[in-house]
């Protein structure tokens, strides 16, 4: 390393100092997609931001330091459907970003590897400014990587990367299997080449048959609109066949890269169809006056623009509908506050307000450079990003509303709003609502459930974890065993009309050793369940005798009925209703657990028994939270709310 000492950073150091906002990744992906769409290539684009764990592993395994730095903090992968588009795509990227260099897969005659190009590019300055400045002090370069490969090789690349590139020991003593894999890779390479050859041969046959539109589609292999070839152009191409260097022949002989280059030179995106393709080639290559006259009369580059679905859908405005993903109304009691100062409502209010404001600065400070670091009143807007904070230290009130656009789902706006105050009963009260708004979907029989996106904001987590809240009863993040003398306290909490937390009570029998027997819950895992739901539900466990006493006190069942009710799990909802479940409910439960919650696709993992019951109860608690009427919102001095 030219005398330079190798550097190593821990995962914790990297997570703390390297901050890459999602907008960096999304903007790079958007720019690349728009350029490729402009020329009609068939492609798919994926992206990722390197995780702290991945960077730490890379620092450990390789020699970094001095001039050698990690260059793929952000990575973009472009998968192409046609092998001959790789060089075209490479050229497009070089004209879009500042390229530092390319590397390619080196393959011998006896070896097969995926055909791919890796390019390193300088981050655009405005995106570099979004990344934390500490990043550049940690042997990380202000670059990003673009990897270009074909869809055929993409299908097996991850397996090959993990099982061959990272697992050479698997093959070291089994050359027969290695040769077998090589034969498969050779087949994939042949598929890439054969697909291009197939369409080229088909294009030649169509050219010979005088099917000009189909010939253009097969030869250039671009995403074309539905427009038909102008009759005047078709007539001209038919008549011109008698010429040695006919127009149709010149179109067929034009390389795809020449056409793509012309598409990219246009100052704005034009509809891509058989007419615009011929017009572009005529303007740049043929200069045939007959074609020029036809296309001028037709206004070819604007013809069909209004019918473009991609453009027309952006003009369609529909009212936004709000969907709550978390809400809460609770007292902040200071039970978890660690301080040498006397705990007062004023101190609790100040600490909670600081947590809320710091969360806003962390989320939106990169966009609004003038945002003060100390808790204060602040208002700023830029396009779909909005921050409004009204803070009165003397009156002990804080109202805030923030919102931003979803970087993955078009038309969706995320928002969070909160009200913090010392109320007339001398309590610090927190009201908050997290949610999103989007246009009402059409032609969808099933709408997305807001519960799928269940998510409380970071400031609520900070307040519950570090200050503490009281919701009918003190909130705790560990399982609680209910004792008989505590029954009146729990009864008071159940009867508290201001309670917004459901209360879960698990009643179990004693085993032969006198311990609480929870085998009937199978894989329910009470402690894990408590840690999962404690910020929006209370969880109590109790022995059979205490449980029976509780049920009698609450009037749930009489002494005569008690024997058959145990073991049970009860959920006491804030509206006074309750659900009860027995041993058979747990054993016979089946649940389709969501593995993927974003996008239109839904991926499920079917679980049964105690594990299924665990997910069912968690889902029931979350669904109640998002559907309850505990939050009515508030109005700031300027209109900030999204209409319901």
Coordinates of C-alpha atoms in Angstrom, one line a residue:
X1 CA 0.0 0.0 0.0
X2 CA 2.9 2.3 -0.7
X3 CA 3.8 2.5 3.0
X4 CA 0.2 3.5 4.0
X5 CA -1.2 1.8 7.1
X6 CA -4.3 -0.3 6.7
X7 CA -7.4 1.3 8.3
X8 CA -10.2 -0.5 10.1
X9 CA -13.5 0.9 11.3
X10 CA -16.0 -0.9 13.4
X11 CA -19.7 -1.3 12.5
X12 CA -20.6 1.0 15.3
X13 CA -18.3 3.8 14.2
X14 CA -19.5 3.6 10.6
X15 CA -23.2 3.5 11.6
X16 CA -22.7 6.6 13.8
X17 CA -20.6 8.7 11.3
X18 CA -21.6 7.6 7.8
X19 CA -25.1 9.0 7.1
X20 CA -26.5 8.6 3.6
X21 CA -30.0 10.0 3.2
X22 CA -32.4 7.9 1.0
X23 CA -32.6 10.8 -1.5
X24 CA -29.0 10.1 -2.6
X25 CA -29.8 6.6 -3.7
X26 CA -33.3 7.4 -5.1
X27 CA -32.0 10.4 -7.1
X28 CA -29.3 8.4 -8.8
X29 CA -31.8 5.7 -9.6
X30 CA -34.2 8.2 -11.0
X31 CA -31.6 10.0 -13.2
X32 CA -30.4 6.7 -14.6
X33 CA -33.9 5.4 -15.3
X34 CA -35.0 8.6 -17.0
X35 CA -32.0 8.5 -19.3
X36 CA -32.6 4.9 -20.3
X37 CA -36.3 5.4 -20.7
X38 CA -35.6 8.4 -23.0
X39 CA -33.9 6.0 -25.5
X40 CA -36.4 3.2 -25.1
X41 CA -34.1 0.4 -23.8
X42 CA -35.5 -2.6 -22.1
X43 CA -34.0 -2.5 -18.6
X44 CA -34.5 -2.8 -14.8
X45 CA -32.7 -0.7 -12.2
X46 CA -31.9 -1.7 -8.6
X47 CA -29.9 0.2 -6.0
X48 CA -28.6 0.0 -2.5
X49 CA -26.7 2.0 0.1
X50 CA -23.8 0.0 1.6
X51 CA -24.6 -1.0 5.2
X52 CA -22.3 -0.3 8.2
X53 CA -21.8 -4.1 8.6
X54 CA -20.9 -4.5 4.9
X55 CA -18.4 -1.6 5.1
X56 CA -16.8 -2.9 8.3
X57 CA -16.4 -6.4 6.7
X58 CA -14.8 -4.8 3.6
X59 CA -12.3 -2.8 5.7
X60 CA -11.4 -6.0 7.6
X61 CA -10.9 -8.1 4.5
X62 CA -9.2 -5.7 2.2
X63 CA -6.4 -3.1 2.4
X64 CA -7.9 0.4 2.6
X65 CA -6.1 3.5 3.6
X66 CA -4.3 6.5 2.0
X67 CA -5.3 6.8 -1.6
X68 CA -7.2 3.5 -1.6
X69 CA -10.8 4.0 -0.6
X70 CA -14.2 2.3 -0.7
X71 CA -15.8 3.4 -4.0
X72 CA -19.2 1.8 -3.8
X73 CA -20.9 3.6 -0.9
X74 CA -23.9 3.7 -3.2
X75 CA -24.4 1.0 -5.8
X76 CA -26.7 0.9 -8.8
X77 CA -27.3 -2.3 -10.9
X78 CA -28.7 -2.0 -14.4
X79 CA -30.0 -5.3 -15.8
X80 CA -30.4 -5.3 -19.6
X81 CA -32.5 -7.7 -21.7
X82 CA -30.2 -7.6 -24.7
X83 CA -26.5 -8.3 -24.7
X84 CA -25.7 -5.7 -27.3
X85 CA -27.2 -3.0 -25.2
X86 CA -24.3 -3.2 -22.7
X87 CA -22.0 -1.0 -24.7
X88 CA -24.9 1.4 -25.5
X89 CA -25.7 1.7 -21.8
X90 CA -22.0 2.2 -20.9
X91 CA -21.9 5.1 -23.3
X92 CA -25.1 6.6 -21.9
X93 CA -23.7 6.5 -18.3
X94 CA -20.4 8.1 -19.5
X95 CA -22.4 11.0 -20.9
X96 CA -24.6 11.3 -17.8
X97 CA -22.0 11.2 -15.0
X98 CA -18.3 12.0 -14.4
X99 CA -16.7 8.5 -15.0
X100 CA -13.5 7.5 -13.2
X101 CA -13.0 4.2 -14.8
X102 CA -14.5 0.9 -15.9
X103 CA -13.6 -2.7 -15.2
X104 CA -14.9 -5.8 -17.1
X105 CA -15.2 -9.5 -16.4
X106 CA -12.0 -11.2 -17.8
X107 CA -12.8 -14.6 -19.3
X108 CA -10.5 -17.1 -20.8
X109 CA -11.5 -19.6 -23.5
X110 CA -11.9 -22.3 -20.8
X111 CA -13.9 -20.2 -18.3
X112 CA -17.4 -18.7 -18.2
X113 CA -18.3 -15.7 -16.1
X114 CA -21.2 -13.2 -16.2
X115 CA -20.8 -10.5 -18.8
X116 CA -20.8 -7.4 -16.7
X117 CA -19.3 -3.9 -16.6
X118 CA -18.5 -2.1 -13.4
X119 CA -18.1 1.6 -13.6
X120 CA -17.0 4.0 -10.9
X121 CA -18.5 7.6 -11.1
X122 CA -18.1 10.8 -9.1
X123 CA -21.2 11.6 -7.1
X124 CA -23.0 14.8 -8.3
X125 CA -22.0 17.6 -6.0
X126 CA -25.5 18.3 -4.7
X127 CA -25.9 14.7 -3.7
X128 CA -22.5 14.6 -2.0
X129 CA -23.6 17.5 0.1
X130 CA -26.5 15.4 1.5
X131 CA -24.1 12.8 2.9
X132 CA -22.6 13.4 6.4
X133 CA -19.2 15.2 6.2
X134 CA -17.6 12.6 8.5
X135 CA -17.9 10.0 5.7
X136 CA -15.0 11.5 3.7
X137 CA -12.7 11.1 6.7
X138 CA -13.1 7.3 6.8
X139 CA -11.4 6.0 3.7
X140 CA -14.6 6.3 1.7
X141 CA -14.5 8.0 -1.7
X142 CA -17.2 10.4 -2.9
X143 CA -18.0 8.0 -5.7
X144 CA -20.7 5.5 -6.6
X145 CA -20.7 2.3 -8.6
X146 CA -22.8 1.3 -11.6
X147 CA -22.9 -2.4 -12.5
X148 CA -24.3 -3.4 -15.9
X149 CA -25.2 -6.9 -16.9
X150 CA -27.8 -8.9 -18.7
X151 CA -31.0 -10.5 -17.3
X152 CA -29.9 -14.0 -18.1
X153 CA -26.8 -13.7 -15.9
X154 CA -28.7 -11.7 -13.2
X155 CA -30.8 -14.8 -12.7
X156 CA -28.0 -16.8 -11.2
X157 CA -25.4 -14.2 -10.3
X158 CA -26.2 -14.0 -6.6
X159 CA -25.9 -17.8 -6.2
X160 CA -22.6 -17.8 -8.1
X161 CA -21.3 -14.9 -6.1
X162 CA -22.0 -16.5 -2.7
X163 CA -21.4 -20.2 -3.7
X164 CA -18.4 -19.7 -6.0
X165 CA -16.7 -16.4 -5.6
X166 CA -17.1 -16.4 -1.8
X167 CA -17.0 -20.2 -1.5
X168 CA -14.0 -21.4 -3.4
X169 CA -13.4 -24.2 -0.9
X170 CA -16.6 -25.8 -2.1
X171 CA -15.1 -26.6 -5.5
X172 CA -11.4 -27.1 -4.6
X173 CA -11.5 -30.9 -4.7
X174 CA -14.5 -31.4 -7.0
X175 CA -13.4 -30.4 -10.5
X176 CA -16.3 -32.3 -12.1
X177 CA -18.9 -30.2 -10.4
X178 CA -17.0 -27.0 -11.4
X179 CA -17.0 -28.1 -15.0
X180 CA -20.7 -28.8 -14.7
X181 CA -21.4 -25.2 -13.5
X182 CA -19.2 -23.9 -16.3
X183 CA -21.4 -25.7 -18.8
X184 CA -24.5 -24.0 -17.3
X185 CA -22.8 -20.6 -17.5
X186 CA -21.9 -21.3 -21.1
X187 CA -25.5 -22.0 -21.9
X188 CA -26.6 -18.7 -20.4
X189 CA -23.9 -16.9 -22.4
X190 CA -25.2 -18.6 -25.5
X191 CA -28.8 -17.5 -24.6
X192 CA -27.7 -13.9 -24.4
X193 CA -26.0 -14.1 -27.8
X194 CA -28.8 -16.2 -29.4
X195 CA -31.5 -13.8 -28.3
X196 CA -29.9 -10.9 -30.2
X197 CA -29.2 -13.2 -33.2
X198 CA -32.8 -14.4 -33.2
X199 CA -34.2 -10.9 -33.5
X200 CA -31.6 -9.8 -36.0
X201 CA -32.5 -12.7 -38.3
X202 CA -36.2 -12.1 -37.8
X203 CA -35.6 -8.4 -38.7
X204 CA -33.9 -9.4 -41.9
X205 CA -36.8 -11.7 -42.8
X206 CA -39.3 -9.0 -42.2
X207 CA -37.2 -6.6 -44.3
X208 CA -37.2 -9.0 -47.1
X209 CA -41.0 -9.3 -46.8
X210 CA -41.6 -5.5 -46.9
X211 CA -43.1 -5.4 -43.3
X212 CA -41.4 -2.2 -42.4
X213 CA -43.0 -1.5 -38.9
X214 CA -42.2 -5.0 -37.7
X215 CA -38.8 -4.9 -39.2
X216 CA -38.0 -1.7 -37.2
X217 CA -39.4 -3.2 -34.0
X218 CA -37.3 -6.4 -34.4
X219 CA -34.1 -4.7 -35.6
X220 CA -33.9 -1.9 -33.0
X221 CA -35.5 -3.8 -30.1
X222 CA -36.7 -0.7 -28.3
X223 CA -39.9 0.0 -26.3
X224 CA -42.2 1.4 -29.0
X225 CA -45.5 3.2 -28.7
X226 CA -48.6 1.9 -30.5
X227 CA -48.5 4.4 -33.4
X228 CA -48.9 2.9 -36.9
X229 CA -46.6 3.8 -39.7
X230 CA -47.8 6.8 -41.7
X231 CA -49.5 5.7 -45.0
X232 CA -47.4 8.2 -46.9
X233 CA -44.2 6.8 -45.4
X234 CA -45.2 3.2 -46.1
X235 CA -46.0 4.1 -49.7
X236 CA -42.6 5.9 -50.1
X237 CA -40.7 2.9 -48.7
X238 CA -42.6 0.5 -51.0
X239 CA -41.9 2.6 -54.1
X240 CA -38.2 3.1 -53.1
X241 CA -37.5 -0.6 -53.0
X242 CA -36.4 -0.5 -56.6
X243 CA -33.4 1.7 -55.7
X244 CA -30.1 0.0 -55.0
X245 CA -29.6 1.9 -51.7
X246 CA -33.3 2.1 -50.8
X247 CA -34.6 3.9 -47.7
X248 CA -35.8 0.6 -46.2
X249 CA -32.3 -0.9 -46.6
X250 CA -30.7 2.1 -45.1
X251 CA -33.0 1.9 -42.1
X252 CA -32.2 -1.8 -41.7
X253 CA -28.4 -1.2 -42.0
X254 CA -28.4 1.6 -39.3
X255 CA -26.9 0.4 -36.1
X256 CA -29.0 0.6 -32.9
X257 CA -26.4 2.8 -31.2
X258 CA -26.8 5.4 -33.9
X259 CA -30.6 5.7 -33.2
X260 CA -30.1 5.7 -29.4
X261 CA -27.6 8.5 -29.8
X262 CA -30.1 10.6 -31.6
X263 CA -32.8 9.9 -29.0
X264 CA -30.5 11.1 -26.3
X265 CA -29.6 14.3 -28.1
X266 CA -33.2 15.5 -28.0
X267 CA -33.8 18.3 -25.5
X268 CA -36.9 16.6 -24.3
X269 CA -38.3 13.1 -24.3
X270 CA -40.2 12.3 -27.4
X271 CA -42.7 9.5 -28.1
X272 CA -40.7 6.5 -29.5
X273 CA -42.5 4.8 -32.4
X274 CA -41.9 3.7 -36.0
X275 CA -42.5 7.2 -37.3
X276 CA -40.2 9.1 -34.9
X277 CA -37.5 6.5 -35.5
X278 CA -37.5 7.1 -39.2
X279 CA -37.7 10.8 -38.7
X280 CA -34.7 10.8 -36.4
X281 CA -32.6 8.8 -38.8
X282 CA -33.7 11.0 -41.7
X283 CA -32.7 14.2 -39.8
X284 CA -29.3 12.8 -38.9
X285 CA -28.4 10.3 -41.6
X286 CA -30.6 10.2 -44.8
X287 CA -31.7 13.8 -45.3
X288 CA -34.4 12.7 -47.8
X289 CA -36.5 15.7 -48.7
X290 CA -39.6 13.6 -49.3
X291 CA -39.5 12.2 -45.8
X292 CA -38.7 15.7 -44.4
X293 CA -41.8 17.1 -46.0
X294 CA -44.1 14.3 -44.7
X295 CA -42.8 14.6 -41.1
X296 CA -43.0 18.4 -41.1
X297 CA -46.6 18.2 -42.2
X298 CA -47.4 15.6 -39.5
X299 CA -45.4 17.4 -36.7
X300 CA -44.0 13.9 -36.0
X301 CA -42.2 14.6 -32.7
X302 CA -45.4 15.9 -31.1
X303 CA -47.8 13.5 -32.8
X304 CA -49.3 11.2 -30.2
X305 CA -47.7 13.0 -27.2
X306 CA -51.0 13.8 -25.6
X307 CA -52.0 10.1 -25.8
X308 CA -48.9 9.1 -23.8
X309 CA -50.1 7.2 -20.7
X310 CA -46.9 8.1 -18.9
X311 CA -47.6 11.8 -19.3
X312 CA -51.3 11.9 -19.0
X313 CA -51.4 10.1 -15.7
X314 CA -49.4 12.8 -14.1
X315 CA -52.0 15.3 -14.9
X316 CA -54.8 13.4 -13.3
X317 CA -55.4 14.9 -9.8
X318 CA -57.5 13.1 -7.2
X319 CA -58.2 14.0 -3.6
X320 CA -55.9 12.6 -1.0
X321 CA -57.2 10.1 1.6
X322 CA -55.5 9.9 5.0
X323 CA -54.5 6.5 6.5
X324 CA -53.3 6.3 10.1
X325 CA -50.3 4.0 10.8
X326 CA -50.0 4.9 14.5
X327 CA -51.7 7.2 17.0
X328 CA -51.4 7.8 20.7
X329 CA -52.8 10.1 23.4
X330 CA -51.0 9.5 26.7
X331 CA -49.4 11.1 29.8
X332 CA -45.7 11.5 29.9
X333 CA -44.9 10.9 33.6
X334 CA -41.1 11.0 33.9
X335 CA -40.9 7.5 35.4
X336 CA -37.8 6.7 33.3
X337 CA -36.1 10.0 33.5
X338 CA -32.5 9.8 34.8
X339 CA -31.4 13.2 36.1
X340 CA -29.9 14.8 39.2
X341 CA -32.5 17.6 38.9
X342 CA -35.8 17.5 40.8
X343 CA -38.4 15.9 38.4
X344 CA -41.1 18.4 37.6
X345 CA -43.7 18.7 34.8
X346 CA -41.7 21.6 33.4
X347 CA -38.6 19.4 33.1
X348 CA -40.6 16.5 31.6
X349 CA -42.1 18.9 29.0
X350 CA -38.7 20.3 28.1
X351 CA -37.1 16.9 27.7
X352 CA -40.0 15.6 25.6
X353 CA -40.1 18.7 23.4
X354 CA -36.3 18.3 22.8
X355 CA -36.8 14.7 21.7
X356 CA -39.5 15.7 19.2
X357 CA -37.5 18.6 17.8
X358 CA -34.2 16.6 17.5
X359 CA -36.1 14.0 15.5
X360 CA -37.3 16.7 13.1
X361 CA -33.8 18.1 12.7
X362 CA -32.4 14.7 12.1
X363 CA -35.0 13.9 9.4
X364 CA -35.3 17.3 7.7
X365 CA -32.3 19.3 8.7
X366 CA -30.5 18.2 5.5
X367 CA -33.2 19.8 3.4
X368 CA -33.6 23.0 5.4
X369 CA -30.1 24.2 6.1
X370 CA -31.3 27.2 8.2
X371 CA -33.1 25.0 10.7
X372 CA -31.9 25.9 14.2
X373 CA -30.4 23.1 16.3
X374 CA -32.1 24.2 19.5
X375 CA -35.8 23.6 20.1
X376 CA -37.8 26.6 18.8
X377 CA -40.6 27.7 16.5
X378 CA -39.8 27.0 12.9
X379 CA -41.5 26.8 9.5
X380 CA -40.2 25.8 6.1
X381 CA -41.5 24.4 2.8
X382 CA -39.9 23.1 -0.3
X383 CA -42.1 21.2 -2.8
X384 CA -43.5 18.2 -1.0
X385 CA -41.4 18.6 2.1
X386 CA -42.9 20.6 5.0
X387 CA -42.0 21.4 8.6
X388 CA -44.0 23.5 10.9
X389 CA -43.3 23.7 14.7
X390 CA -45.0 26.1 17.1
X391 CA -43.2 26.1 20.4
X392 CA -44.0 28.2 23.5
X393 CA -41.6 27.5 26.4
X394 CA -43.5 29.7 28.8
X395 CA -47.0 28.3 28.1
X396 CA -45.6 24.8 27.8
X397 CA -47.1 24.0 24.5
X398 CA -45.7 22.5 21.3
X399 CA -47.5 21.7 18.1
X400 CA -45.7 20.2 15.1
X401 CA -46.6 18.9 11.7
X402 CA -44.1 17.5 9.2
X403 CA -44.6 15.7 5.9
X404 CA -42.6 14.3 3.0
X405 CA -43.2 12.4 -0.2
X406 CA -42.7 8.6 -0.5
X407 CA -39.5 8.0 -2.6
X408 CA -40.8 4.6 -3.8
X409 CA -44.6 5.0 -4.2
X410 CA -45.8 7.8 -6.5
X411 CA -48.5 10.0 -5.1
X412 CA -48.0 8.9 -1.5
X413 CA -47.3 11.6 1.2
X414 CA -46.1 10.6 4.7
X415 CA -46.8 12.9 7.7
X416 CA -46.4 13.1 11.4
X417 CA -48.1 15.5 13.8
X418 CA -47.9 15.9 17.5
X419 CA -49.2 18.1 20.3
X420 CA -47.3 18.3 23.7
X421 CA -48.6 20.4 26.6
X422 CA -49.1 20.6 30.3
X423 CA -52.9 20.4 30.6
X424 CA -55.4 21.8 33.1
X425 CA -54.9 18.8 35.4
X426 CA -51.2 19.6 35.6
X427 CA -50.2 16.6 33.5
X428 CA -47.7 16.5 30.6
X429 CA -49.9 15.1 27.7
X430 CA -48.6 13.9 24.4
X431 CA -50.9 13.4 21.4
X432 CA -49.5 12.2 18.1
X433 CA -50.5 10.7 14.8
X434 CA -48.3 9.1 12.1
X435 CA -49.8 8.3 8.7
X436 CA -49.8 8.7 5.0
X437 CA -52.1 10.2 2.4
X438 CA -52.5 9.1 -1.2
X439 CA -55.1 9.3 -4.0
X440 CA -58.0 6.9 -3.7
X441 CA -57.0 3.8 -5.8
X442 CA -59.3 2.9 -8.7
X443 CA -60.1 -0.6 -10.0
X444 CA -58.7 -2.2 -6.8
X445 CA -61.1 -4.4 -4.9
X446 CA -58.8 -4.5 -1.8
X447 CA -57.2 -1.4 -0.4
X448 CA -53.9 -1.6 1.4
X449 CA -54.4 -1.9 5.2
X450 CA -52.8 0.9 7.1
X451 CA -52.0 -1.7 9.8
X452 CA -49.5 -3.3 7.3
X453 CA -47.4 -0.1 7.5
X454 CA -47.8 0.2 11.3
X455 CA -45.0 2.5 12.5
X456 CA -44.5 4.9 15.4
X457 CA -42.2 7.8 15.0
X458 CA -38.7 7.8 16.5
X459 CA -39.5 10.7 18.9
X460 CA -42.3 8.6 20.5
X461 CA -39.9 5.7 21.0
X462 CA -37.3 8.1 22.6
X463 CA -40.0 9.6 24.9
X464 CA -41.3 6.2 26.1
X465 CA -37.9 4.7 26.5
X466 CA -36.1 7.6 28.2
X467 CA -38.8 9.6 29.9
X468 CA -41.6 7.2 30.5
X469 CA -45.4 7.3 30.0
X470 CA -48.5 6.5 32.0
X471 CA -51.5 5.1 30.2
X472 CA -54.0 4.0 32.8
X473 CA -51.0 2.3 34.5
X474 CA -47.3 2.7 34.2
X475 CA -45.8 1.3 31.0
X476 CA -43.1 -1.3 31.3
X477 CA -41.0 -3.1 28.7
X478 CA -40.7 -6.4 30.6
X479 CA -43.3 -9.0 31.5
X480 CA -45.2 -8.3 34.7
X481 CA -46.6 -11.0 37.0
X482 CA -49.8 -9.8 38.6
X483 CA -50.2 -10.4 42.3
X484 CA -53.5 -10.4 44.2
X485 CA -52.8 -7.2 46.0
X486 CA -52.4 -5.5 42.6
X487 CA -55.8 -6.4 41.3
X488 CA -57.4 -3.1 42.4
X489 CA -54.7 -1.2 40.5
X490 CA -55.3 -3.2 37.4
X491 CA -59.1 -2.8 37.8
X492 CA -58.8 1.0 38.1
X493 CA -56.7 1.0 34.9
X494 CA -59.3 -1.1 33.1
X495 CA -62.0 1.3 34.1
X496 CA -60.0 4.4 33.2
X497 CA -61.9 6.1 30.4
X498 CA -58.7 8.0 29.2
X499 CA -56.8 4.7 28.7
X500 CA -55.7 4.2 25.1
X501 CA -53.6 1.1 25.7
X502 CA -55.3 -2.4 25.3
X503 CA -54.4 -4.6 28.3
X504 CA -53.4 -8.2 27.7
X505 CA -53.8 -10.6 30.6
X506 CA -52.4 -14.1 30.3
X507 CA -53.7 -16.6 33.0
X508 CA -51.8 -19.9 33.3
X509 CA -51.9 -22.9 35.6
X510 CA -49.1 -24.0 37.9
X511 CA -46.9 -26.9 36.9
X512 CA -45.8 -29.7 39.3
X513 CA -43.0 -27.5 40.7
X514 CA -45.4 -24.6 41.5
X515 CA -44.1 -22.5 38.6
X516 CA -46.3 -20.8 35.9
X517 CA -47.0 -23.3 33.2
X518 CA -47.0 -21.5 29.8
X519 CA -46.5 -24.6 27.6
X520 CA -50.1 -24.1 26.4
X521 CA -48.9 -21.0 24.6
X522 CA -46.4 -23.1 22.6
X523 CA -44.1 -20.6 20.7
X524 CA -45.9 -17.5 21.9
X525 CA -42.9 -16.2 23.9
X526 CA -44.4 -13.8 26.4
X527 CA -41.3 -11.8 27.1
X528 CA -40.7 -11.2 23.4
X529 CA -44.3 -10.3 22.9
X530 CA -44.1 -7.8 25.8
X531 CA -41.0 -6.1 24.3
X532 CA -42.8 -5.9 20.9
X533 CA -46.0 -4.3 22.1
X534 CA -45.2 -2.4 25.3
X535 CA -45.2 1.0 23.7
X536 CA -48.9 0.6 22.8
X537 CA -50.3 -2.2 25.0
X538 CA -49.9 -3.5 28.6
X539 CA -49.1 -7.1 29.2
X540 CA -49.7 -9.0 32.5
X541 CA -49.3 -12.7 33.4
X542 CA -50.7 -14.3 36.5
X543 CA -51.2 -17.6 38.2
X544 CA -54.5 -19.5 38.0
X545 CA -55.7 -18.4 41.5
X546 CA -55.0 -14.7 40.9
X547 CA -56.5 -14.9 37.4
X548 CA -59.7 -16.4 38.8
X549 CA -59.9 -13.7 41.4
X550 CA -59.4 -11.0 38.7
X551 CA -62.1 -12.4 36.5
X552 CA -64.6 -12.5 39.4
X553 CA -63.7 -8.9 40.4
X554 CA -64.2 -7.7 36.8
X555 CA -67.4 -9.7 36.5
X556 CA -66.1 -11.6 33.5
X557 CA -67.3 -14.9 34.8
X558 CA -68.7 -16.4 38.1
X559 CA -67.1 -18.8 40.5
X560 CA -69.0 -21.7 38.9
X561 CA -67.6 -20.8 35.4
X562 CA -64.0 -20.2 36.5
X563 CA -62.8 -23.8 36.4
X564 CA -63.3 -24.1 32.6
X565 CA -61.9 -20.7 31.8
X566 CA -58.3 -21.4 32.7
X567 CA -55.8 -21.2 31.0
X568 CA -56.9 -18.1 29.0
X569 CA -55.6 -15.0 27.3
X570 CA -57.7 -11.9 27.6
X571 CA -57.5 -8.6 25.7
X572 CA -59.3 -5.8 27.4
X573 CA -59.9 -3.0 24.9
X574 CA -60.1 0.7 25.9
X575 CA -63.7 0.8 24.7
X576 CA -64.8 -1.6 27.4
X577 CA -65.1 -4.7 25.2
X578 CA -62.8 -7.8 25.6
X579 CA -61.7 -10.9 23.7
X580 CA -60.8 -14.2 25.4
X581 CA -58.8 -17.1 24.0
X582 CA -58.2 -20.6 25.3
X583 CA -55.7 -23.3 24.7
X584 CA -57.4 -24.7 21.6
X585 CA -57.5 -21.2 20.1
X586 CA -53.7 -21.1 20.4
X587 CA -53.0 -24.6 19.0
X588 CA -55.4 -24.3 16.1
X589 CA -54.4 -20.8 15.0
X590 CA -53.1 -20.3 11.4
X591 CA -51.7 -16.9 10.3
X592 CA -50.5 -15.5 6.9
X593 CA -47.6 -13.3 8.1
X594 CA -46.5 -10.5 5.7
X595 CA -42.9 -10.7 4.7
X596 CA -43.0 -7.8 2.3
X597 CA -45.0 -4.8 3.2
X598 CA -44.1 -2.3 0.5
X599 CA -45.2 -2.1 -3.2
X600 CA -48.1 -3.8 -4.8
X601 CA -46.9 -7.3 -4.2
X602 CA -47.6 -9.2 -1.0
X603 CA -45.4 -12.0 0.2
X604 CA -46.7 -14.3 2.9
X605 CA -45.2 -16.9 5.3
X606 CA -47.8 -19.2 6.7
X607 CA -47.2 -20.1 10.4
X608 CA -49.4 -22.2 12.7
X609 CA -49.9 -22.8 16.4
X610 CA -48.3 -20.6 19.1
X611 CA -46.2 -18.7 16.6
X612 CA -49.3 -17.9 14.5
X613 CA -51.2 -16.9 17.6
X614 CA -48.3 -14.5 18.6
X615 CA -48.6 -12.7 15.2
X616 CA -52.4 -12.7 15.3
X617 CA -52.5 -10.9 18.7
X618 CA -49.8 -8.4 17.7
X619 CA -51.7 -7.7 14.5
X620 CA -55.0 -7.3 16.4
X621 CA -53.4 -4.7 18.8
X622 CA -51.9 -2.8 15.9
X623 CA -55.1 -2.8 13.9
X624 CA -57.0 -1.4 16.9
X625 CA -54.5 1.3 17.3
X626 CA -54.7 2.6 13.7
X627 CA -58.6 2.3 13.6
X628 CA -59.4 3.9 17.0
X629 CA -60.6 7.5 17.3
X630 CA -58.1 8.8 19.8
X631 CA -56.7 11.5 17.6
X632 CA -58.6 14.4 16.2
X633 CA -55.7 16.6 15.1
X634 CA -55.2 20.3 15.6
X635 CA -54.9 23.4 13.5
X636 CA -51.7 25.5 13.5
X637 CA -51.7 29.2 12.7
X638 CA -51.3 28.3 9.0
X639 CA -53.1 25.4 7.2
X640 CA -50.8 22.4 7.3
X641 CA -53.1 19.4 7.6
X642 CA -53.9 17.0 4.8
X643 CA -57.7 16.8 4.3
X644 CA -59.2 13.6 5.7

